[in-house]
Short mmCIF file of N, CA and C in Angstrom, two decimals:
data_model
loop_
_atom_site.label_atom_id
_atom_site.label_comp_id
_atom_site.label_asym_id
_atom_site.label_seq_id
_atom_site.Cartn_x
_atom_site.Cartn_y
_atom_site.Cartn_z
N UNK A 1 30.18 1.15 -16.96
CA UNK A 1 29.32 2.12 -16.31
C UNK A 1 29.21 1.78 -14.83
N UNK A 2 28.94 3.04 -13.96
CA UNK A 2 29.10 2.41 -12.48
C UNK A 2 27.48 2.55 -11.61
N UNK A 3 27.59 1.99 -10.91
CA UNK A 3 26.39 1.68 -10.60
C UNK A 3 25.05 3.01 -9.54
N UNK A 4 24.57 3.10 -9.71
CA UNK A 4 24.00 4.24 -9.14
C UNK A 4 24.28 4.66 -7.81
N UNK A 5 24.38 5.34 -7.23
CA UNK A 5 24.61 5.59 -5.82
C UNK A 5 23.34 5.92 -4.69
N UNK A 6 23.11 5.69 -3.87
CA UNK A 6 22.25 5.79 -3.16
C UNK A 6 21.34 6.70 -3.13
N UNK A 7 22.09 8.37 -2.88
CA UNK A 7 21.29 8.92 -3.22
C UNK A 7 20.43 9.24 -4.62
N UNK A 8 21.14 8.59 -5.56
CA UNK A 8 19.98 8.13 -7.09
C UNK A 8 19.46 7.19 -6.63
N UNK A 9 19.28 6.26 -6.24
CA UNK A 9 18.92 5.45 -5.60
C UNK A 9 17.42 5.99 -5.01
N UNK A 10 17.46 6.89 -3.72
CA UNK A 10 16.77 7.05 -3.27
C UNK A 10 15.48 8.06 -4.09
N UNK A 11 16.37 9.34 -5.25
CA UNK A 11 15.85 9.91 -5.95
C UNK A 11 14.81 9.13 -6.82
N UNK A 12 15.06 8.28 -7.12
CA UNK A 12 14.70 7.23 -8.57
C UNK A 12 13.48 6.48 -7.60
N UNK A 13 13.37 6.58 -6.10
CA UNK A 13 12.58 5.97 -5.17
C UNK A 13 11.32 6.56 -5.24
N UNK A 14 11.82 8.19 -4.56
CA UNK A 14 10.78 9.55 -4.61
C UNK A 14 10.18 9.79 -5.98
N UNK A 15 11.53 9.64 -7.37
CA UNK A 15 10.49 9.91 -8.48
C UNK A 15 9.22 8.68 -8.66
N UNK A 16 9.43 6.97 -8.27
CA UNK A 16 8.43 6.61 -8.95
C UNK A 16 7.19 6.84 -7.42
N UNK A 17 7.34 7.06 -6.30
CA UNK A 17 6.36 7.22 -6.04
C UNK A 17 5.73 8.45 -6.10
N UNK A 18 6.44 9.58 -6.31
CA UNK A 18 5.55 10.60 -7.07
C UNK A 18 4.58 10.24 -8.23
N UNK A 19 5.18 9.89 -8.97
CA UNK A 19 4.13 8.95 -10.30
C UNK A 19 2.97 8.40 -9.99
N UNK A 20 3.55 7.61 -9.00
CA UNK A 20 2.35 6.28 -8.48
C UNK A 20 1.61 7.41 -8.45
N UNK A 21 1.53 8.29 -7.33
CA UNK A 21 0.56 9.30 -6.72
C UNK A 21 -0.20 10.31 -7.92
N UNK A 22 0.60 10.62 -9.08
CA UNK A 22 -0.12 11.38 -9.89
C UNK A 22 -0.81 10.16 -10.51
N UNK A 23 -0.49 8.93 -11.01
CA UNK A 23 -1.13 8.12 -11.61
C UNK A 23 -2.41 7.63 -10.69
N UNK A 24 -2.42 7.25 -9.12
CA UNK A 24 -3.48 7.36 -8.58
C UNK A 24 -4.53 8.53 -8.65
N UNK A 25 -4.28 9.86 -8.50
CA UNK A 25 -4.50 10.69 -8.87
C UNK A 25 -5.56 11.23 -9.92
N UNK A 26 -5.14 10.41 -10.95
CA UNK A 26 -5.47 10.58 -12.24
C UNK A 26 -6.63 9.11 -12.41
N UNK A 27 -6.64 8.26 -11.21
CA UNK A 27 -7.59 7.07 -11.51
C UNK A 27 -6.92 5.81 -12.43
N UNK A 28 -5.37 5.85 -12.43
CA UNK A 28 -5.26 4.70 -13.50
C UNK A 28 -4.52 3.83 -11.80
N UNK A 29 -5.19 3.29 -11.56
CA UNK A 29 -4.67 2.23 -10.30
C UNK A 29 -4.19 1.53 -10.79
N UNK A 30 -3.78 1.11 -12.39
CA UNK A 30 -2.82 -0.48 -12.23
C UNK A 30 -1.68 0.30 -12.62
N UNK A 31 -1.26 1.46 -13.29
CA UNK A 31 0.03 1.81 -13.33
C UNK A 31 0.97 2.30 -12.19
N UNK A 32 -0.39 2.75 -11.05
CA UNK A 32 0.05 3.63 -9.35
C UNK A 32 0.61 2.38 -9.06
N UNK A 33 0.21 1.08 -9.31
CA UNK A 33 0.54 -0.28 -8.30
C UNK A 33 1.76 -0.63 -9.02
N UNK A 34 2.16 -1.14 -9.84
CA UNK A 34 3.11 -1.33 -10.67
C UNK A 34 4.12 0.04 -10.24
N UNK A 35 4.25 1.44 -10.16
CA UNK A 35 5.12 2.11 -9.61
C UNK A 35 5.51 1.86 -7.83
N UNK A 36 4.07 1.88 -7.35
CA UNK A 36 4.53 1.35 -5.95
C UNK A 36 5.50 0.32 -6.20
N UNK A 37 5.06 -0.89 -6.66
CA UNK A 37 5.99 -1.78 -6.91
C UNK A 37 7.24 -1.56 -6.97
N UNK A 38 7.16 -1.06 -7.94
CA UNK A 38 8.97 -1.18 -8.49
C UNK A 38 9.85 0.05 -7.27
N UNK A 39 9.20 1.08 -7.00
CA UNK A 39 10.07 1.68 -5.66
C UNK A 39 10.32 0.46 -4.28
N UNK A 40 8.83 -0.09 -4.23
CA UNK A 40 8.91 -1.12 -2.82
C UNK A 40 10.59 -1.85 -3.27
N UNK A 41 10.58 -2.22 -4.23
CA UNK A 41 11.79 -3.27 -5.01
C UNK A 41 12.89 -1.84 -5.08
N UNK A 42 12.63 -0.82 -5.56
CA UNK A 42 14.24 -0.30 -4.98
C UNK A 42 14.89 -0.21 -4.01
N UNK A 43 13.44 -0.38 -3.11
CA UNK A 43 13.94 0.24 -1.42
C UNK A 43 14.52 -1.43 -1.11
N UNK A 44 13.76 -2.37 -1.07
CA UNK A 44 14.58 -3.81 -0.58
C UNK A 44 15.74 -3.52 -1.27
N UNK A 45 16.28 -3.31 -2.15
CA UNK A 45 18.27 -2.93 -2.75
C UNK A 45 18.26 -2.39 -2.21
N UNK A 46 17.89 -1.26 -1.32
CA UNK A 46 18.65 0.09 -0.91
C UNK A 46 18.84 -0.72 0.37
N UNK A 47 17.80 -0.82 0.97
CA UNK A 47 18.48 -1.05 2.60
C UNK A 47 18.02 -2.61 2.96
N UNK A 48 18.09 -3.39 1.95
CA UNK A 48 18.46 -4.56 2.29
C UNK A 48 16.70 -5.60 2.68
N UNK A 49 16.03 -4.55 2.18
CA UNK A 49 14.34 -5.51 2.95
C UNK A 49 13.41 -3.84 2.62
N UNK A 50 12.11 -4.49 2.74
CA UNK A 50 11.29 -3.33 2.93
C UNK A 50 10.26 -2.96 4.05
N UNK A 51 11.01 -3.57 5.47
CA UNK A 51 10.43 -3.60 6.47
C UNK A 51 11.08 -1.99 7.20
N UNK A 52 10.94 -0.98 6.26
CA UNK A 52 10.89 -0.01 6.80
C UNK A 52 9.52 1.01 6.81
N UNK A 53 9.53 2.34 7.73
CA UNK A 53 8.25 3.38 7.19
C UNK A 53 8.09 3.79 6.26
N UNK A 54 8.88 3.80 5.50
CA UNK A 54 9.22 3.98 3.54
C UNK A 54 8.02 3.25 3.64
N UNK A 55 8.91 1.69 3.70
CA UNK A 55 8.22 0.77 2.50
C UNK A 55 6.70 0.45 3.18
N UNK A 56 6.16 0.59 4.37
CA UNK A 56 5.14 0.16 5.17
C UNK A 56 4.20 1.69 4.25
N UNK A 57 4.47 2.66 4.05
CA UNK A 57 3.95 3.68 3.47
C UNK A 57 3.67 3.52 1.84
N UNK A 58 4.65 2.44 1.57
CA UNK A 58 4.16 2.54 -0.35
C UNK A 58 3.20 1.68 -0.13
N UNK A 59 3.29 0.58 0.87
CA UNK A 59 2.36 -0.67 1.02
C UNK A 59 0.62 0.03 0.83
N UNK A 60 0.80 0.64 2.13
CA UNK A 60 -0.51 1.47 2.15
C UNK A 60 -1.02 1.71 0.94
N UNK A 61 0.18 2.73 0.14
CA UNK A 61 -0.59 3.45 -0.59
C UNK A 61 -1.26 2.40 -1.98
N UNK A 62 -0.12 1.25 -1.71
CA UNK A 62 -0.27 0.24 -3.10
C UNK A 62 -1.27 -0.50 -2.71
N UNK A 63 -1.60 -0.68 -1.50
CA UNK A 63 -3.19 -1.42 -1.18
C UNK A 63 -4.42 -0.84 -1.79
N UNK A 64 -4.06 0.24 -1.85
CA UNK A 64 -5.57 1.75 -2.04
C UNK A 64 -6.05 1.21 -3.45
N UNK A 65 -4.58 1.30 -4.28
CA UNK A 65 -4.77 1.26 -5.76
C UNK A 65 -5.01 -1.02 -6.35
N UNK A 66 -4.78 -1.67 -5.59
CA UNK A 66 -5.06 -2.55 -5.77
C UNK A 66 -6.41 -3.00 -5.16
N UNK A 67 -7.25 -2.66 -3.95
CA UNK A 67 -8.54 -2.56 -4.22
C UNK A 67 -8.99 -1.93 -5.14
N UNK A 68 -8.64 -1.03 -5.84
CA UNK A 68 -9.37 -0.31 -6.48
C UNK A 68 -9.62 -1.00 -8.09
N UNK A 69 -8.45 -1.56 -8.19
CA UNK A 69 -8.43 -3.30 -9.53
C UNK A 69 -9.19 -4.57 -9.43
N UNK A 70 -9.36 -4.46 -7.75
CA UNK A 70 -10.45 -5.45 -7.46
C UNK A 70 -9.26 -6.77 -7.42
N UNK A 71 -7.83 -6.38 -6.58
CA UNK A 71 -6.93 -7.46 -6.40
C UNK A 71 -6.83 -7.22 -5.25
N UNK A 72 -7.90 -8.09 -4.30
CA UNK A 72 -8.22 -7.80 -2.81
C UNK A 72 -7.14 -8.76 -2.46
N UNK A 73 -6.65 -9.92 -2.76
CA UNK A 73 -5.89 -10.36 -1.87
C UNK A 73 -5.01 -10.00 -1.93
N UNK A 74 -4.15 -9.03 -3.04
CA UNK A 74 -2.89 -8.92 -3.12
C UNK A 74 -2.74 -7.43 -2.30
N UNK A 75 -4.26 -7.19 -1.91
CA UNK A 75 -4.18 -5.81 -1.25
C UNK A 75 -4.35 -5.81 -0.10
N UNK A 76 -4.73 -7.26 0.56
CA UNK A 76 -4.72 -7.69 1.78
C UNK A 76 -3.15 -7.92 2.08
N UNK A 77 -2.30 -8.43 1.72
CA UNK A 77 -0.75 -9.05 1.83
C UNK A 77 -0.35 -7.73 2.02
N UNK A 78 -0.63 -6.59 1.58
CA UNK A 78 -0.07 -5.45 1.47
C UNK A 78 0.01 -4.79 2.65
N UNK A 79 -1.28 -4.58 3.13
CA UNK A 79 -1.70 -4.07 4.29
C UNK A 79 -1.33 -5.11 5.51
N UNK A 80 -0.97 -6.39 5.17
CA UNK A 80 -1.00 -7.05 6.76
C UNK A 80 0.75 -7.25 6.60
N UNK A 81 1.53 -6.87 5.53
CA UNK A 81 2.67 -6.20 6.03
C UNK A 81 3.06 -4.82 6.58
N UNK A 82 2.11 -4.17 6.53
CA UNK A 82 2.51 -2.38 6.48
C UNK A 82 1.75 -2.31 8.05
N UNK A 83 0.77 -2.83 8.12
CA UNK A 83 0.71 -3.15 9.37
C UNK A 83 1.39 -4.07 10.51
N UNK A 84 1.94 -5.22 10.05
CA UNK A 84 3.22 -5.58 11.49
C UNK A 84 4.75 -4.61 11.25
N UNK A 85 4.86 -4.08 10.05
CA UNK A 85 5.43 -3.11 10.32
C UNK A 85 5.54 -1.85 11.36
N UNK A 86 4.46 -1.80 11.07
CA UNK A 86 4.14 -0.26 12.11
C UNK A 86 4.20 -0.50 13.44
N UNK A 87 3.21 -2.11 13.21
CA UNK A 87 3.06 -2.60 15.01
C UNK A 87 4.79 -2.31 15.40
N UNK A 88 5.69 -2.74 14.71
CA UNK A 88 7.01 -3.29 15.29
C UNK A 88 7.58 -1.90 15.65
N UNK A 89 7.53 -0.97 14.16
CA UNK A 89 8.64 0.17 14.79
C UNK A 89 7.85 1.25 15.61
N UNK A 90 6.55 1.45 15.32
CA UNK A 90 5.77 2.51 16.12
C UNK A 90 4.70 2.26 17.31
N UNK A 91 4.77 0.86 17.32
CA UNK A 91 3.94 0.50 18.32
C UNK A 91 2.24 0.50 18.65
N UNK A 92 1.67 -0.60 19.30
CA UNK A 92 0.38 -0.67 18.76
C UNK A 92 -0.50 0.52 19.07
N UNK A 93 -0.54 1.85 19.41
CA UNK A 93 -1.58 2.58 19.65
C UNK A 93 -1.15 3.59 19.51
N UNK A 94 -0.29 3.31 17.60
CA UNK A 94 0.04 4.76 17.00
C UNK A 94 -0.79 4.51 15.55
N UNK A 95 -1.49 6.14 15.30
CA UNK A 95 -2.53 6.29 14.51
C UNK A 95 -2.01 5.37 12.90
N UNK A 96 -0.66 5.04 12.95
CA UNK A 96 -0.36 4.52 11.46
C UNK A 96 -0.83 3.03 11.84
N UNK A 97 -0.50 2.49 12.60
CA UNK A 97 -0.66 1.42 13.55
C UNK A 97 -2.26 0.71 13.12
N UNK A 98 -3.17 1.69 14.48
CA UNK A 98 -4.30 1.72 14.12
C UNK A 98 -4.92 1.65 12.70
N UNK A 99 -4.47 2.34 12.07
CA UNK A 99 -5.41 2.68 10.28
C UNK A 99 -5.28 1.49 9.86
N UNK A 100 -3.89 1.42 9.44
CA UNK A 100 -3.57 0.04 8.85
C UNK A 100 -4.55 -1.62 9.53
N UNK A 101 -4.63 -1.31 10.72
CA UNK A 101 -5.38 -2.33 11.42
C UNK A 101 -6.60 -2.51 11.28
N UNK A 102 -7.11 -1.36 11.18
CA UNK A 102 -8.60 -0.60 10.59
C UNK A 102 -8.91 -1.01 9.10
N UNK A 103 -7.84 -1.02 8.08
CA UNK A 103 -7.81 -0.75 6.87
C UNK A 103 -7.78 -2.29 6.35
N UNK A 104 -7.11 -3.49 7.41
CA UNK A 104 -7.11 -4.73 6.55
C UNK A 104 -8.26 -5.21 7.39
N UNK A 105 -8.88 -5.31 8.43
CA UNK A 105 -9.97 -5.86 8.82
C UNK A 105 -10.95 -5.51 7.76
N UNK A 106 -10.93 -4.47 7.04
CA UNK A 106 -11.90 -3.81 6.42
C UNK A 106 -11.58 -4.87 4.86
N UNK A 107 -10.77 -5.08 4.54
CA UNK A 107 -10.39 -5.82 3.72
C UNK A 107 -10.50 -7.32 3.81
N UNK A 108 -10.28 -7.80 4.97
CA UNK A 108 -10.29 -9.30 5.01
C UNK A 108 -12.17 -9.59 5.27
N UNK A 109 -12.91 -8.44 5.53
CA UNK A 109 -14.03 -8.50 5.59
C UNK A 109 -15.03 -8.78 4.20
N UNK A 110 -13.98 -7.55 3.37
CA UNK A 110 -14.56 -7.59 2.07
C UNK A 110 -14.00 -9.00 1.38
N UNK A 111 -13.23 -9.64 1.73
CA UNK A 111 -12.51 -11.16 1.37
C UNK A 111 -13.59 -11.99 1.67
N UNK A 112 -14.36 -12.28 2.47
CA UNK A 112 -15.19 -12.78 3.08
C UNK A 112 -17.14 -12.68 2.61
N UNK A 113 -17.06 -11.60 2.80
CA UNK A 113 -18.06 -11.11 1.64
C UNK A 113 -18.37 -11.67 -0.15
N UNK A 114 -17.25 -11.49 -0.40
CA UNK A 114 -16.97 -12.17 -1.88
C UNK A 114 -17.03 -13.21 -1.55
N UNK A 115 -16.44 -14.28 -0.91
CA UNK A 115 -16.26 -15.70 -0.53
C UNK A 115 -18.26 -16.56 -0.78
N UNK A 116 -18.15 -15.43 0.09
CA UNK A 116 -20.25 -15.85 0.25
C UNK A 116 -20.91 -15.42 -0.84
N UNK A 117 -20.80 -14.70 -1.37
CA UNK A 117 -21.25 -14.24 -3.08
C UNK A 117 -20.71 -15.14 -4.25
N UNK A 118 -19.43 -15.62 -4.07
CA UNK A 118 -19.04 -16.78 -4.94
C UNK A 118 -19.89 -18.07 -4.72
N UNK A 119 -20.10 -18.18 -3.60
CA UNK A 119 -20.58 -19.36 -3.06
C UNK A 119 -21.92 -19.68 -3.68
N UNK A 120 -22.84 -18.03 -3.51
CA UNK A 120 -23.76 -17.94 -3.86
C UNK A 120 -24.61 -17.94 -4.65
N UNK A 121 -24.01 -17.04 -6.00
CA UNK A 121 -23.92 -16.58 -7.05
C UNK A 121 -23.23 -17.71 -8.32
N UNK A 122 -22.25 -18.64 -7.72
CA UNK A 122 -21.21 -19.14 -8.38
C UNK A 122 -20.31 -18.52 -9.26
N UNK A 123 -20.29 -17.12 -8.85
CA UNK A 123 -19.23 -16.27 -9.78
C UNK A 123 -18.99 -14.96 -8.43
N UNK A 124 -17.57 -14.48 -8.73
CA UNK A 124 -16.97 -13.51 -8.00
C UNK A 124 -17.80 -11.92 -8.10
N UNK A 125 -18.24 -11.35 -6.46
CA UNK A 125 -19.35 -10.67 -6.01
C UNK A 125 -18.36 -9.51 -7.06
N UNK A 126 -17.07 -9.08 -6.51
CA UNK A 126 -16.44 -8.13 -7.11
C UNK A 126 -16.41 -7.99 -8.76
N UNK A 127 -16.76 -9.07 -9.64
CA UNK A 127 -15.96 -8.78 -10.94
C UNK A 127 -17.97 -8.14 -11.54
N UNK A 128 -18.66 -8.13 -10.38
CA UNK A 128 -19.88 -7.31 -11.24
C UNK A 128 -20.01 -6.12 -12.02
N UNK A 129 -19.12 -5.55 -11.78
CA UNK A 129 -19.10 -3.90 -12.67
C UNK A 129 -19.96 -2.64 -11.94
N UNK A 130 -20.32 -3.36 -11.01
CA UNK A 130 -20.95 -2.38 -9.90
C UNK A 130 -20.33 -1.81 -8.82
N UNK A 131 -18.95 -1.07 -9.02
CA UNK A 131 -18.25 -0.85 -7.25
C UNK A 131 -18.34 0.04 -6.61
N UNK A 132 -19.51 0.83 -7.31
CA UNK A 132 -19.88 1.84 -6.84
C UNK A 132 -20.75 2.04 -5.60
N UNK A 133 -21.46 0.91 -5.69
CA UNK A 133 -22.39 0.31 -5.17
C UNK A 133 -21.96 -0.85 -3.52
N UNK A 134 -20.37 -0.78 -3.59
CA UNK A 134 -19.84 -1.45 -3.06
C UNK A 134 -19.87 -0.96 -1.55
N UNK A 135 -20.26 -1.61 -0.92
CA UNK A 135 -20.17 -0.66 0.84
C UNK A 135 -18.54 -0.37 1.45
N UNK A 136 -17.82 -0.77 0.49
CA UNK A 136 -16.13 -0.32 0.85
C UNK A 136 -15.33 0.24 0.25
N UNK A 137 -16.43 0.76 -1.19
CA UNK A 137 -15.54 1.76 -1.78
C UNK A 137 -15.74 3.43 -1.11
N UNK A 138 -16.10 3.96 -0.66
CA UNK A 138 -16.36 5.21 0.60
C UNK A 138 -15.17 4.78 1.27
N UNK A 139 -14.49 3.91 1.99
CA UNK A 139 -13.49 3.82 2.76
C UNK A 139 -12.11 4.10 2.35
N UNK A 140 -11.79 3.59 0.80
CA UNK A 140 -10.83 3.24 0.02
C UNK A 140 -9.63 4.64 0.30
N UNK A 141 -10.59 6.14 0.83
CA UNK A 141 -9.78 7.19 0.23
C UNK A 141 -8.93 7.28 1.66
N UNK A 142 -9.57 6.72 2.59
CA UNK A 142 -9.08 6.59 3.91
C UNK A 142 -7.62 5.54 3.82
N UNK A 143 -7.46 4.88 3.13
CA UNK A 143 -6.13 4.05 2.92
C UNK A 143 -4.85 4.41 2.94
N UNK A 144 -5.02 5.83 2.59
CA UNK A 144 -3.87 6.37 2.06
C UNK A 144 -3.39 7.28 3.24
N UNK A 145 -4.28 7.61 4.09
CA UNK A 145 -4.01 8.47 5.24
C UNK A 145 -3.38 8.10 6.61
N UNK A 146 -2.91 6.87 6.45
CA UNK A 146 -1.91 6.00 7.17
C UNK A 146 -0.65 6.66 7.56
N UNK A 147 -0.22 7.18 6.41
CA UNK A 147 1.23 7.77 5.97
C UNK A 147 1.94 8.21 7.34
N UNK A 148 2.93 8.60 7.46
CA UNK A 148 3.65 8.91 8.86
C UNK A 148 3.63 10.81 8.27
N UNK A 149 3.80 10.99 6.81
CA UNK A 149 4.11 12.62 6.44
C UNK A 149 3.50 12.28 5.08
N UNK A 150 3.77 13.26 4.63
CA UNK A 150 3.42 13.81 3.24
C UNK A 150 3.97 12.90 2.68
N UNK A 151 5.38 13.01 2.59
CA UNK A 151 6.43 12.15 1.66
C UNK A 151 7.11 11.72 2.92
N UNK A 152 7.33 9.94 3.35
CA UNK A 152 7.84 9.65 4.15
C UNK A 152 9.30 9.43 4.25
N UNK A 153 9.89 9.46 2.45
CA UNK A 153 11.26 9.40 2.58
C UNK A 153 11.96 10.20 3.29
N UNK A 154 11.53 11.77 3.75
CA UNK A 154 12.15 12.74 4.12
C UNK A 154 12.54 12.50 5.79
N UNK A 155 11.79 11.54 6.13
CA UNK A 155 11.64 11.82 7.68
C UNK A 155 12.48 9.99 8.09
N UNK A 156 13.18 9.27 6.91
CA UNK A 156 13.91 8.46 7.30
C UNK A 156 14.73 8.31 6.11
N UNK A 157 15.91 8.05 6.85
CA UNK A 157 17.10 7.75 5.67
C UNK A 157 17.53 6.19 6.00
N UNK A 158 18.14 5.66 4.65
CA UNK A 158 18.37 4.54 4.40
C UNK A 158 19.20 3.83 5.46
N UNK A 159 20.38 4.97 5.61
CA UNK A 159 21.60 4.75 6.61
C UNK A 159 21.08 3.69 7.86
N UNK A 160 22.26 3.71 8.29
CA UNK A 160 22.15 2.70 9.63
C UNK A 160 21.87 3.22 10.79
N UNK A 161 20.81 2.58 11.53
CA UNK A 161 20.44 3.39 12.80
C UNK A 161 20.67 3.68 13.98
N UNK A 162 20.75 4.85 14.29
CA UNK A 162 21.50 5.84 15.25
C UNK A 162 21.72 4.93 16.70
N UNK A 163 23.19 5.53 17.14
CA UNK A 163 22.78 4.50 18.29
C UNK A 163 22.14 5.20 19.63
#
């Protein structure tokens, strides 16, 4: 059997983050993260790394749904790649730029927060069952609005860049 070609490749990219998005959508955040996932991991095969606006865009969106599991650090790593991303290809005082910058301060804050509630409490502020109540879940929907487009695959291709 021969091996997929790029543009399946890229298809098989768009289908799982469509998913992610209906599965966010729908409120199941650990299956949206697990699809982010596995596209972030097609796109490093496709073009070799995922330091592209693709992958700085699933980051985003896979941060949203991993606060939302209450896996702040793994949603911090997320965002403070998708952000030197952006810094690098779009530069610091572009709105994807900004959010993202906006979006992990807001996160390494809530890191910090918990830190002092563990401290406090001797058990983790987040695993209370209260996140409703949380002063950073109101922000969470703002995560996702980073994006460069709707669907960012459309507005970059894998190929090699123009000279």
């Amino acid at each position: 059997s021969s091996s997929p070609s790029p543009v399946q490749d890229l298809e098989k990219i768009l289908a799982l983050e469509k998913a992610a998005d209906a599965a966010c959508k729908n409120k199941n955040f650990e299956s949206a993260a697990q699809s982010y996932q596995e596209a972030l991991d097609l796109l490093a095969v496709l073009v070799g790394n995922r330091d592209t606006l693709c992958g700085a865009d699933l980051l985003v969106k896979q941060s949203t749904c991993l606060l939302r599991i209450s896996k702040i650090t793994e949603a911090s790593r997320a965002l403070s790649s998708a952000h030197e991303c952006y810094l690098r290809r779009l530069g610091g005082d572009h709105p994807a730029t900004l959010g993202a910058a906006a979006n992990l301060k807001s996160v390494q804050i809530l890191q910090q927060k918990n830190a002092l509630q563990t401290n406090d409490n001797g058990k983790n502020g987040s695993s209370n069952g209260d996140k409703k109540g949380m002063w950073w879940t109101a922000s969470l929907s703002s995560l996702g609005s980073n994006s460069n487009s709707k669907n960012s695959f459309r507005q970059e291709s894998p190929s090699s860049p123009t000279p």
